[in-house]
Amino acid sequence: MINEFVWGIFVADGPNGFPNFFPIGIYTTREAAIKEIETLPKENNYQLLRMPINNSFAYYHKKSGKLVGMDGIHHEHFHFKEGS
C-alpha cells in the first residue's frame, strides 16, 4: 500500500506571522521523522506535519479570499528552545 501522506519536519521560527516555519525534512513514516527530530539541535523548536499527497490544504480567509494558512493538517509541536 502506498502512503497517502508524508511527514514533514519544520523549524519553527517564532511568532512572526504565517509562514513562521520552514521545512528541513520529509519522511514516509512518523517514527522515522521523530527519530530525526530527536537528533536535531535543541536551540530550535520544531513542528511535525502530516501532509496529504496530491491534495491542497490551503486555507483562504472567508471574507478577503487571502491565503492565510493551512487547513486540515495534523501537526505536533516539539518545544526545545527555552522561553518558547
XYZ file of C-alpha atoms in Angstrom:
84
model
C 0.000 0.000 0.000
C 1.270 3.459 -0.896
C 1.134 6.190 1.759
C -1.369 8.915 1.021
C 0.639 11.391 3.074
C 4.165 12.306 4.188
C 5.545 13.628 7.476
C 7.370 16.945 7.218
C 9.751 18.365 9.819
C 9.749 22.158 10.019
C 11.882 24.523 12.099
C 9.516 26.851 13.989
C 10.853 30.384 13.633
C 8.890 32.352 16.233
C 5.585 34.206 16.194
C 6.310 36.349 13.112
C 3.069 35.546 11.294
C 2.381 32.980 8.609
C 4.541 31.353 7.499
C 6.678 31.226 10.606
C 8.464 27.963 9.873
C 10.471 26.285 7.128
C 10.893 22.632 6.058
C 14.029 20.617 6.720
C 12.937 17.033 6.039
C 10.214 14.802 4.606
C 9.639 11.216 5.778
C 7.278 8.392 4.869
C 6.631 7.418 8.496
C 6.021 9.345 11.718
C 8.517 7.103 13.520
C 11.362 7.982 11.124
C 10.563 11.696 11.432
C 10.535 11.617 15.241
C 13.812 9.697 15.256
C 15.316 12.540 13.200
C 13.771 15.245 15.427
C 15.459 13.644 18.437
C 18.871 14.230 16.792
C 18.287 17.886 15.829
C 19.819 20.855 17.720
C 17.828 21.749 20.824
C 18.173 25.524 20.320
C 15.247 25.373 17.875
C 11.616 24.351 18.090
C 10.150 22.011 15.508
C 6.792 21.090 14.070
C 5.881 17.747 12.574
C 3.150 17.948 9.946
C 1.218 15.100 8.359
C 0.687 16.386 4.809
C -1.530 14.747 2.189
C -0.065 13.878 -1.197
C -1.774 15.298 -4.312
C -4.220 17.291 -2.206
C -4.289 21.013 -1.465
C -4.560 22.062 2.174
C -4.520 25.813 1.614
C -6.759 27.886 3.891
C -8.260 31.067 2.466
C -9.819 33.820 4.588
C -13.582 33.563 4.132
C -14.163 37.302 3.591
C -10.970 38.529 1.911
C -10.101 35.375 -0.042
C -6.457 35.830 1.021
C -4.325 32.726 1.577
C -3.689 32.798 5.320
C -2.664 29.305 6.408
C -3.226 25.577 6.268
C -6.424 23.649 6.847
C -6.979 20.086 7.994
C -3.314 19.331 8.739
C -2.367 17.203 11.737
C 0.659 18.760 13.413
C 2.700 18.232 16.550
C 4.970 20.686 18.353
C 8.402 19.836 19.754
C 9.478 22.706 22.027
C 13.154 22.578 22.964
C 14.124 26.242 22.867
C 13.958 27.995 26.245
C 11.370 30.726 26.623
C 9.055 29.415 23.947
